[in-house]
């Protein structure tokens, strides 16, 4: 009944939050099916249940990560595996392959960010991801600097202020501090350092 579309969302979410208590790890395939049918609408609720299952749901996480038809499921599975950490290091090749396929795809930033975070949780166990992560870091650095240059250009071409001067761009401005590309670049750098063992997890 949980998979029927007409069911009240609140009732569905309440039932989902108790599936693991009722069915144990047998709830994992049902949660995956619900996620495939409802997507982001119940994503956070399903993720909570999956995280509680941990290693017991690893076979389902593996299927979800390799299911290219359902990127939301891939994202949730990657996060859950990352929460497990090095104990689930057998999943690293699947996650690295997922990164390889998505790092240059438009509108996949959310998934890629989750992948990067998960790889960081594996630490040195995910060293095989380093070449891809370094390439991704360079991509994000270029995007960040391009966005920064565009902002500088637009700022320098603003209409003159009341005293006849053009507002000066300041590197420490709010906009410079909050480039998404800058955050992504710094996040990748931090993960690379974790994997290379330069910082403590």
PDB file of C-alpha atoms in Angstrom:
ATOM      1  CA  UNK A   1       0.000   0.000   0.000  1.00  0.00           C
ATOM      2  CA  UNK A   2       2.917   2.361   0.637  1.00  0.00           C
ATOM      3  CA  UNK A   3       3.743   2.383  -3.064  1.00  0.00           C
ATOM      4  CA  UNK A   4       0.296   3.622  -4.114  1.00  0.00           C
ATOM      5  CA  UNK A   5       0.346   7.194  -5.381  1.00  0.00           C
ATOM      6  CA  UNK A   6      -2.932   8.233  -3.763  1.00  0.00           C
ATOM      7  CA  UNK A   7      -1.716   7.714  -0.208  1.00  0.00           C
ATOM      8  CA  UNK A   8      -1.389  10.831   1.946  1.00  0.00           C
ATOM      9  CA  UNK A   9       2.213  12.085   1.984  1.00  0.00           C
ATOM     10  CA  UNK A  10       2.268  12.513   5.757  1.00  0.00           C
ATOM     11  CA  UNK A  11       0.962   8.992   6.305  1.00  0.00           C
ATOM     12  CA  UNK A  12       3.509   7.652   3.835  1.00  0.00           C
ATOM     13  CA  UNK A  13       6.395   9.402   5.557  1.00  0.00           C
ATOM     14  CA  UNK A  14       5.231   8.174   8.973  1.00  0.00           C
ATOM     15  CA  UNK A  15       5.088   4.607   7.681  1.00  0.00           C
ATOM     16  CA  UNK A  16       8.509   4.905   6.036  1.00  0.00           C
ATOM     17  CA  UNK A  17      10.048   6.086   9.294  1.00  0.00           C
ATOM     18  CA  UNK A  18       8.946   2.808  10.933  1.00  0.00           C
ATOM     19  CA  UNK A  19       9.786   0.356   8.155  1.00  0.00           C
ATOM     20  CA  UNK A  20      13.201  -0.598   9.488  1.00  0.00           C
ATOM     21  CA  UNK A  21      11.782  -1.223  12.959  1.00  0.00           C
ATOM     22  CA  UNK A  22       9.115  -3.509  11.484  1.00  0.00           C
ATOM     23  CA  UNK A  23      10.985  -5.320   8.706  1.00  0.00           C
ATOM     24  CA  UNK A  24      14.645  -4.936   9.520  1.00  0.00           C
ATOM     25  CA  UNK A  25      16.981  -5.010   6.526  1.00  0.00           C
ATOM     26  CA  UNK A  26      14.165  -6.507   4.424  1.00  0.00           C
ATOM     27  CA  UNK A  27      12.815  -2.950   4.256  1.00  0.00           C
ATOM     28  CA  UNK A  28      15.717  -1.866   2.035  1.00  0.00           C
ATOM     29  CA  UNK A  29      14.302  -3.046  -1.339  1.00  0.00           C
ATOM     30  CA  UNK A  30      10.920  -1.511  -0.493  1.00  0.00           C
ATOM     31  CA  UNK A  31      12.561   1.794   0.410  1.00  0.00           C
ATOM     32  CA  UNK A  32      14.393   1.765  -2.890  1.00  0.00           C
ATOM     33  CA  UNK A  33      11.137   1.155  -4.764  1.00  0.00           C
ATOM     34  CA  UNK A  34       9.428   3.996  -2.914  1.00  0.00           C
ATOM     35  CA  UNK A  35      12.297   6.309  -3.744  1.00  0.00           C
ATOM     36  CA  UNK A  36      12.164   5.370  -7.423  1.00  0.00           C
ATOM     37  CA  UNK A  37       8.442   6.196  -7.486  1.00  0.00           C
ATOM     38  CA  UNK A  38       8.453   9.381  -5.420  1.00  0.00           C
ATOM     39  CA  UNK A  39      11.943  10.816  -5.803  1.00  0.00           C
ATOM     40  CA  UNK A  40      12.919  13.896  -3.833  1.00  0.00           C
ATOM     41  CA  UNK A  41       9.482  14.136  -2.192  1.00  0.00           C
ATOM     42  CA  UNK A  42      10.449  11.444   0.305  1.00  0.00           C
ATOM     43  CA  UNK A  43      14.216  11.456  -0.177  1.00  0.00           C
ATOM     44  CA  UNK A  44      15.182  12.749   3.259  1.00  0.00           C
ATOM     45  CA  UNK A  45      12.868  10.271   5.001  1.00  0.00           C
ATOM     46  CA  UNK A  46      14.204   7.301   3.031  1.00  0.00           C
ATOM     47  CA  UNK A  47      17.784   8.406   3.630  1.00  0.00           C
ATOM     48  CA  UNK A  48      17.224   8.449   7.391  1.00  0.00           C
ATOM     49  CA  UNK A  49      16.056   4.832   7.296  1.00  0.00           C
ATOM     50  CA  UNK A  50      18.899   3.737   5.037  1.00  0.00           C
ATOM     51  CA  UNK A  51      21.467   5.379   7.295  1.00  0.00           C
ATOM     52  CA  UNK A  52      20.071   3.469  10.255  1.00  0.00           C
ATOM     53  CA  UNK A  53      20.563   0.190   8.356  1.00  0.00           C
ATOM     54  CA  UNK A  54      24.196   0.909   7.598  1.00  0.00           C
ATOM     55  CA  UNK A  55      26.267  -2.026   6.337  1.00  0.00           C
ATOM     56  CA  UNK A  56      23.238  -4.323   6.271  1.00  0.00           C
ATOM     57  CA  UNK A  57      21.842  -2.390   3.288  1.00  0.00           C
ATOM     58  CA  UNK A  58      25.110  -2.368   1.320  1.00  0.00           C
ATOM     59  CA  UNK A  59      23.834  -4.707  -1.455  1.00  0.00           C
ATOM     60  CA  UNK A  60      20.931  -2.320  -2.089  1.00  0.00           C
ATOM     61  CA  UNK A  61      23.238   0.708  -1.995  1.00  0.00           C
ATOM     62  CA  UNK A  62      25.392  -0.967  -4.646  1.00  0.00           C
ATOM     63  CA  UNK A  63      22.392  -1.398  -6.951  1.00  0.00           C
ATOM     64  CA  UNK A  64      21.261   2.183  -6.361  1.00  0.00           C
ATOM     65  CA  UNK A  65      24.684   3.644  -7.133  1.00  0.00           C
ATOM     66  CA  UNK A  66      24.783   1.786 -10.442  1.00  0.00           C
ATOM     67  CA  UNK A  67      21.217   2.727 -11.400  1.00  0.00           C
ATOM     68  CA  UNK A  68      21.768   5.621 -13.804  1.00  0.00           C
ATOM     69  CA  UNK A  69      18.028   6.077 -14.338  1.00  0.00           C
ATOM     70  CA  UNK A  70      17.579   7.367 -10.785  1.00  0.00           C
ATOM     71  CA  UNK A  71      20.181  10.016  -9.840  1.00  0.00           C
ATOM     72  CA  UNK A  72      18.373  10.892  -6.605  1.00  0.00           C
ATOM     73  CA  UNK A  73      18.773   7.293  -5.500  1.00  0.00           C
ATOM     74  CA  UNK A  74      22.430   7.399  -6.502  1.00  0.00           C
ATOM     75  CA  UNK A  75      22.931  10.531  -4.433  1.00  0.00           C
ATOM     76  CA  UNK A  76      21.265   9.067  -1.340  1.00  0.00           C
ATOM     77  CA  UNK A  77      23.137   5.761  -1.635  1.00  0.00           C
ATOM     78  CA  UNK A  78      26.468   7.576  -1.962  1.00  0.00           C
ATOM     79  CA  UNK A  79      25.724   9.613   1.161  1.00  0.00           C
ATOM     80  CA  UNK A  80      24.754   6.525   3.124  1.00  0.00           C
ATOM     81  CA  UNK A  81      27.874   4.643   2.063  1.00  0.00           C
ATOM     82  CA  UNK A  82      29.953   7.688   2.982  1.00  0.00           C
ATOM     83  CA  UNK A  83      28.407   7.654   6.445  1.00  0.00           C
ATOM     84  CA  UNK A  84      29.569   4.053   6.859  1.00  0.00           C
ATOM     85  CA  UNK A  85      33.107   5.044   5.902  1.00  0.00           C
ATOM     86  CA  UNK A  86      36.115   2.764   5.426  1.00  0.00           C
ATOM     87  CA  UNK A  87      34.189  -0.304   6.573  1.00  0.00           C
ATOM     88  CA  UNK A  88      32.384  -0.121   3.209  1.00  0.00           C
ATOM     89  CA  UNK A  89      35.564   0.461   1.159  1.00  0.00           C
ATOM     90  CA  UNK A  90      34.470  -2.229  -1.315  1.00  0.00           C
ATOM     91  CA  UNK A  91      32.111   0.425  -2.698  1.00  0.00           C
ATOM     92  CA  UNK A  92      34.926   2.805  -3.650  1.00  0.00           C
ATOM     93  CA  UNK A  93      35.303   1.517  -7.262  1.00  0.00           C
ATOM     94  CA  UNK A  94      31.575   2.017  -7.885  1.00  0.00           C
ATOM     95  CA  UNK A  95      31.679   5.547  -6.457  1.00  0.00           C
ATOM     96  CA  UNK A  96      34.803   6.430  -8.435  1.00  0.00           C
ATOM     97  CA  UNK A  97      33.123   5.195 -11.608  1.00  0.00           C
ATOM     98  CA  UNK A  98      30.073   7.314 -10.783  1.00  0.00           C
ATOM     99  CA  UNK A  99      32.298  10.361 -10.396  1.00  0.00           C
ATOM    100  CA  UNK A 100      33.988   9.624 -13.718  1.00  0.00           C
ATOM    101  CA  UNK A 101      30.630   9.546 -15.496  1.00  0.00           C
ATOM    102  CA  UNK A 102      29.187  12.682 -13.900  1.00  0.00           C
ATOM    103  CA  UNK A 103      32.027  15.134 -13.257  1.00  0.00           C
ATOM    104  CA  UNK A 104      31.576  16.892 -16.619  1.00  0.00           C
ATOM    105  CA  UNK A 105      27.789  16.649 -16.891  1.00  0.00           C
ATOM    106  CA  UNK A 106      25.729  19.814 -16.530  1.00  0.00           C
ATOM    107  CA  UNK A 107      23.331  19.945 -13.567  1.00  0.00           C
ATOM    108  CA  UNK A 108      25.084  17.070 -11.768  1.00  0.00           C
ATOM    109  CA  UNK A 109      26.823  19.295  -9.205  1.00  0.00           C
ATOM    110  CA  UNK A 110      24.667  18.048  -6.316  1.00  0.00           C
ATOM    111  CA  UNK A 111      25.509  14.406  -7.031  1.00  0.00           C
ATOM    112  CA  UNK A 112      29.193  15.181  -7.605  1.00  0.00           C
ATOM    113  CA  UNK A 113      29.380  17.079  -4.306  1.00  0.00           C
ATOM    114  CA  UNK A 114      27.910  14.074  -2.467  1.00  0.00           C
ATOM    115  CA  UNK A 115      30.413  11.782  -4.183  1.00  0.00           C
ATOM    116  CA  UNK A 116      33.334  13.992  -3.198  1.00  0.00           C
ATOM    117  CA  UNK A 117      32.161  14.085   0.428  1.00  0.00           C
ATOM    118  CA  UNK A 118      31.778  10.300   0.533  1.00  0.00           C
ATOM    119  CA  UNK A 119      35.260   9.735  -0.880  1.00  0.00           C
ATOM    120  CA  UNK A 120      36.625  11.967   1.851  1.00  0.00           C
ATOM    121  CA  UNK A 121      34.977   9.784   4.482  1.00  0.00           C
ATOM    122  CA  UNK A 122      36.857   6.756   3.120  1.00  0.00           C
ATOM    123  CA  UNK A 123      40.167   8.534   3.614  1.00  0.00           C
ATOM    124  CA  UNK A 124      43.228   6.711   2.189  1.00  0.00           C
ATOM    125  CA  UNK A 125      40.989   3.812   1.121  1.00  0.00           C
ATOM    126  CA  UNK A 126      39.819   5.936  -1.819  1.00  0.00           C
ATOM    127  CA  UNK A 127      43.255   6.817  -3.233  1.00  0.00           C
ATOM    128  CA  UNK A 128      42.218   5.517  -6.638  1.00  0.00           C
ATOM    129  CA  UNK A 129      39.924   8.564  -6.885  1.00  0.00           C
ATOM    130  CA  UNK A 130      42.787  11.064  -6.607  1.00  0.00           C
ATOM    131  CA  UNK A 131      43.442  11.555 -10.358  1.00  0.00           C
ATOM    132  CA  UNK A 132      39.769  12.343 -10.944  1.00  0.00           C
ATOM    133  CA  UNK A 133      39.581  14.585  -7.892  1.00  0.00           C
ATOM    134  CA  UNK A 134      42.609  16.582  -9.018  1.00  0.00           C
ATOM    135  CA  UNK A 135      41.023  16.998 -12.451  1.00  0.00           C
ATOM    136  CA  UNK A 136      37.739  18.059 -10.858  1.00  0.00           C
ATOM    137  CA  UNK A 137      39.611  20.520  -8.637  1.00  0.00           C
ATOM    138  CA  UNK A 138      41.149  22.156 -11.705  1.00  0.00           C
ATOM    139  CA  UNK A 139      37.735  22.347 -13.395  1.00  0.00           C
ATOM    140  CA  UNK A 140      36.189  24.043 -10.367  1.00  0.00           C
ATOM    141  CA  UNK A 141      39.142  26.415 -10.038  1.00  0.00           C
ATOM    142  CA  UNK A 142      38.649  27.551 -13.636  1.00  0.00           C
ATOM    143  CA  UNK A 143      34.905  28.024 -13.056  1.00  0.00           C
ATOM    144  CA  UNK A 144      35.559  29.962  -9.858  1.00  0.00           C
ATOM    145  CA  UNK A 145      38.098  32.291 -11.459  1.00  0.00           C
ATOM    146  CA  UNK A 146      35.861  32.776 -14.500  1.00  0.00           C
ATOM    147  CA  UNK A 147      32.944  33.731 -12.254  1.00  0.00           C
ATOM    148  CA  UNK A 148      35.206  36.070 -10.304  1.00  0.00           C
ATOM    149  CA  UNK A 149      36.459  37.726 -13.502  1.00  0.00           C
ATOM    150  CA  UNK A 150      32.895  38.186 -14.730  1.00  0.00           C
ATOM    151  CA  UNK A 151      31.923  39.827 -11.447  1.00  0.00           C
ATOM    152  CA  UNK A 152      34.920  42.147 -11.642  1.00  0.00           C
ATOM    153  CA  UNK A 153      34.004  43.100 -15.207  1.00  0.00           C
ATOM    154  CA  UNK A 154      30.355  43.776 -14.374  1.00  0.00           C
ATOM    155  CA  UNK A 155      31.346  45.737 -11.302  1.00  0.00           C
ATOM    156  CA  UNK A 156      33.788  47.907 -13.256  1.00  0.00           C
ATOM    157  CA  UNK A 157      31.059  48.733 -15.763  1.00  0.00           C
ATOM    158  CA  UNK A 158      28.415  49.803 -13.273  1.00  0.00           C
ATOM    159  CA  UNK A 159      26.936  53.275 -13.746  1.00  0.00           C
ATOM    160  CA  UNK A 160      28.935  56.013 -12.031  1.00  0.00           C
ATOM    161  CA  UNK A 161      27.898  56.927  -8.493  1.00  0.00           C
ATOM    162  CA  UNK A 162      26.703  60.365  -7.461  1.00  0.00           C
ATOM    163  CA  UNK A 163      30.220  61.778  -7.178  1.00  0.00           C
ATOM    164  CA  UNK A 164      31.060  60.691 -10.722  1.00  0.00           C
ATOM    165  CA  UNK A 165      33.168  57.678  -9.755  1.00  0.00           C
ATOM    166  CA  UNK A 166      32.645  54.016 -10.536  1.00  0.00           C
ATOM    167  CA  UNK A 167      32.282  51.811  -7.433  1.00  0.00           C
ATOM    168  CA  UNK A 168      35.525  49.954  -6.869  1.00  0.00           C
ATOM    169  CA  UNK A 169      35.439  46.145  -6.734  1.00  0.00           C
ATOM    170  CA  UNK A 170      36.778  44.839  -3.444  1.00  0.00           C
ATOM    171  CA  UNK A 171      38.191  41.342  -3.313  1.00  0.00           C
ATOM    172  CA  UNK A 172      36.738  40.829   0.143  1.00  0.00           C
ATOM    173  CA  UNK A 173      33.210  41.643  -0.988  1.00  0.00           C
ATOM    174  CA  UNK A 174      30.277  39.426  -0.041  1.00  0.00           C
ATOM    175  CA  UNK A 175      29.953  38.159  -3.608  1.00  0.00           C
ATOM    176  CA  UNK A 176      33.584  37.083  -3.813  1.00  0.00           C
ATOM    177  CA  UNK A 177      33.294  35.160  -0.547  1.00  0.00           C
ATOM    178  CA  UNK A 178      30.197  33.269  -1.658  1.00  0.00           C
ATOM    179  CA  UNK A 179      30.979  31.995  -5.148  1.00  0.00           C
ATOM    180  CA  UNK A 180      29.556  28.438  -5.245  1.00  0.00           C
ATOM    181  CA  UNK A 181      32.519  27.525  -7.429  1.00  0.00           C
ATOM    182  CA  UNK A 182      34.890  28.704  -4.717  1.00  0.00           C
ATOM    183  CA  UNK A 183      33.196  26.567  -2.074  1.00  0.00           C
ATOM    184  CA  UNK A 184      33.261  23.542  -4.406  1.00  0.00           C
ATOM    185  CA  UNK A 185      36.971  24.019  -5.083  1.00  0.00           C
ATOM    186  CA  UNK A 186      37.834  24.324  -1.402  1.00  0.00           C
ATOM    187  CA  UNK A 187      35.694  21.293  -0.578  1.00  0.00           C
ATOM    188  CA  UNK A 188      37.574  19.178  -3.132  1.00  0.00           C
ATOM    189  CA  UNK A 189      40.943  20.386  -1.825  1.00  0.00           C
ATOM    190  CA  UNK A 190      39.933  19.388   1.708  1.00  0.00           C
ATOM    191  CA  UNK A 191      38.867  15.914   0.551  1.00  0.00           C
ATOM    192  CA  UNK A 192      42.091  15.395  -1.407  1.00  0.00           C
ATOM    193  CA  UNK A 193      44.052  16.233   1.725  1.00  0.00           C
ATOM    194  CA  UNK A 194      42.015  13.734   3.748  1.00  0.00           C
ATOM    195  CA  UNK A 195      42.683  10.983   1.241  1.00  0.00           C
ATOM    196  CA  UNK A 196      46.375  11.809   1.060  1.00  0.00           C
ATOM    197  CA  UNK A 197      46.513  11.718   4.844  1.00  0.00           C
ATOM    198  CA  UNK A 198      47.554  15.356   5.247  1.00  0.00           C
ATOM    199  CA  UNK A 199      44.792  16.141   7.726  1.00  0.00           C
ATOM    200  CA  UNK A 200      42.969  14.164  10.371  1.00  0.00           C
ATOM    201  CA  UNK A 201      39.437  13.007   9.568  1.00  0.00           C
TER     202      UNK A 201
END
